[in-house]
Amino acid sequence: MSGKKEEISFSILRIDDEPEERRYEPESSGVSSQAGHHAQSQLDGVYGAPQWPPGSRAQHGPVYQEMSSLTPQQWALQALDRSELQASWFSEGEPREEAEFGSSSLPGFEFGQPCPSPPRSEEVWSFLRAIPPVADEVVVRQRTPRASWKVGRLCHGKKVCAIAISSLTHHVYTCGHGYIRVWDEGALHTWNKAPQAQLNFQDHHNCVLACKLFPDEQSLITGGVSRTLTLWDLAPTPRIRAHLASTGPICYSLAVSSSAQICLACFKGFVEIWDLQNQILIRKQEVPEYGSRCVDITGNKFWTGGEDTSLYSWDLRSYQKLQQYSLHHEILSISHDPSEEWMLVGLRTSDIIILHAHRKEAFKAVVHKYVHHHNLKFSSCGSYFVTTLDESIHCLSAPSLQRLFQEEESTEILCCDVSSDNQYLVTGSKNCATVYQLLF
C-alpha cells in the first residue's frame, strides 16, 4: 500500500450542453475496401436492428437499473455520506434513439423530482404480499474492492505502453518497444522474477501502443508503430495467428466487439474496421484528424475522440456520424461498461464524463487537475472502474462514484488493466509493471 497520498476530491455535476450535431449525416469521406459489399452484409448480420424499443427498461443492464432505482435524495445522501461527493441528479429523458444532454421534456416533469407512478390495485398488493421474503444470505450482490495491496513488480526493461491480463491463461502481457514479455501467475507476487517468455518483433523499431484481449481471453490483438496489426493466439503458448496489413503508420487505439467479430483500429484521421473471422478490411472510415486518438465500440455504434475536444459516435451499419458532443477539453481515453450502456470519457483535465450510449443521461466527475496520461478501465462485473491520472490510481464504484481506494506511484502510469476475475490490477509505467491484488 502506498504511503502519503494526495487526496483528490471528486464532485458530480450536471451537464447542460446540447450535442452540436444530433441528426444523422452521411459521411462521404469513407473509403470502402475491395471486400466491402460482402463484409457489409456480414456486419449487418452481426449488428441487426434491435428487437425492443430503445426506452424499454428490460434491455438495460445492472448499472442502469441501479442508477434508475435511486431517488434524487438517495443519490445526494449516498454521495455525501460515503464518498464526499456532491451529487446532482440527472433527469431521465424521454426514450429516443439519439443520446443528448439536457433536462427532460416530459410534461409536468420538474428537475430533481421523480415522476409519479400510478397507484397499485388491491389485486397487485395481494400478489406482492404473497411473495415470501428473500433471505439476505442468498441475495447476490456485486462486490467492490475496499482496498488494494501492492504484491509485485514485473521488470519489462523498457517503457510499458500497453498491458493485458488474461484470467484464462493466468498470464500478464507487457508491451512496448521491440518485444512483448509474458509473465505467469507466479511472477505476480515477486519483485524480480524473469518473464516466462519474450516475443521479439522482426523489426526492433516497432512499438506496441495498444493491445486488446478478445472476450474469451484466448486471443490478443496488438497495434502501434507498425504498418500491421498482429493477431496472437495465447493458449497453450503465445504464437502469431495473422498479420493484418494496415494503411496507417501508427495505431493509437484498438477496440474489439463483444462478439469478437469486429475490430476497430484508430489512426490519425481514420478508423479501420476489420472482420476478424475472415481477416479482411471491411472499411477505412475517415474521421476528424484531431478526433482520432481513442476508439471504443458499443453494440452497433463506435466512438472516437481526441485533441479537438469532441466526442463522436458513428453507426457501424451505415457509417454515418450520429452525434458530436463538445466536451471543451482534450479527450485522452474512452471506455464502456460491460453492459455497453455507459461510456466513460477521460479528459486532459482529469474530469470523467459518464454518458449513456442511447439515452439523454450524462454526468461529469470533476477533478480539475491537468494530466499527461489518463487511463480508464471498467471491471468485468461493472460495479467499479479504475482511472489513472499520471502517478495516481483511483478506484470508484459505479454508478455512485463512491471512491473505494487510492494509490500513488513514483512515476507516470501509461496504461492499466483489471483481470476479469477481479483479483488483480496491473499498471504499466517507465520500465516496469506494478501488480496490485484487490481486497474485498
CSV table of N, CA and C in Angstrom, one decimal, residues 20 29 32 44 118 140 168 245 310 375 388:
chain,number,residue,atom,x,y,z
A,20,GLU,N,-23.6,19.1,-30.4
A,20,GLU,CA,-23.5,20.1,-31.5
A,20,GLU,C,-24.3,19.6,-32.7
A,29,SER,N,-16.7,10.7,-46.8
A,29,SER,CA,-15.2,10.5,-46.9
A,29,SER,C,-14.8,9.1,-46.6
A,32,SER,N,-14.2,2.5,-49.1
A,32,SER,CA,-14.5,1.1,-48.9
A,32,SER,C,-13.4,0.3,-49.4
A,44,ASP,N,-24.1,-6.4,-41.2
A,44,ASP,CA,-25.5,-6.2,-40.9
A,44,ASP,C,-26.0,-7.4,-40.1
A,118,PRO,N,-48.4,5.3,-11.2
A,118,PRO,CA,-49.8,5.1,-10.9
A,118,PRO,C,-50.0,4.2,-9.7
A,140,VAL,N,-27.5,-12.1,-4.3
A,140,VAL,CA,-26.3,-12.0,-5.0
A,140,VAL,C,-26.1,-10.5,-5.2
A,168,LEU,N,-7.9,-16.4,-18.1
A,168,LEU,CA,-8.0,-17.7,-18.6
A,168,LEU,C,-6.6,-18.4,-18.7
A,245,ALA,N,-2.5,-6.2,-42.6
A,245,ALA,CA,-1.8,-5.1,-43.2
A,245,ALA,C,-2.6,-3.8,-43.1
A,310,SER,N,-13.9,17.0,-29.0
A,310,SER,CA,-15.3,16.5,-29.3
A,310,SER,C,-15.3,14.9,-29.2
A,375,ASN,N,-6.0,7.1,-18.0
A,375,ASN,CA,-6.5,5.8,-18.5
A,375,ASN,C,-7.8,5.4,-17.7
A,388,THR,N,-6.5,6.1,-13.9
A,388,THR,CA,-5.2,6.5,-13.5
A,388,THR,C,-4.9,7.9,-14.1
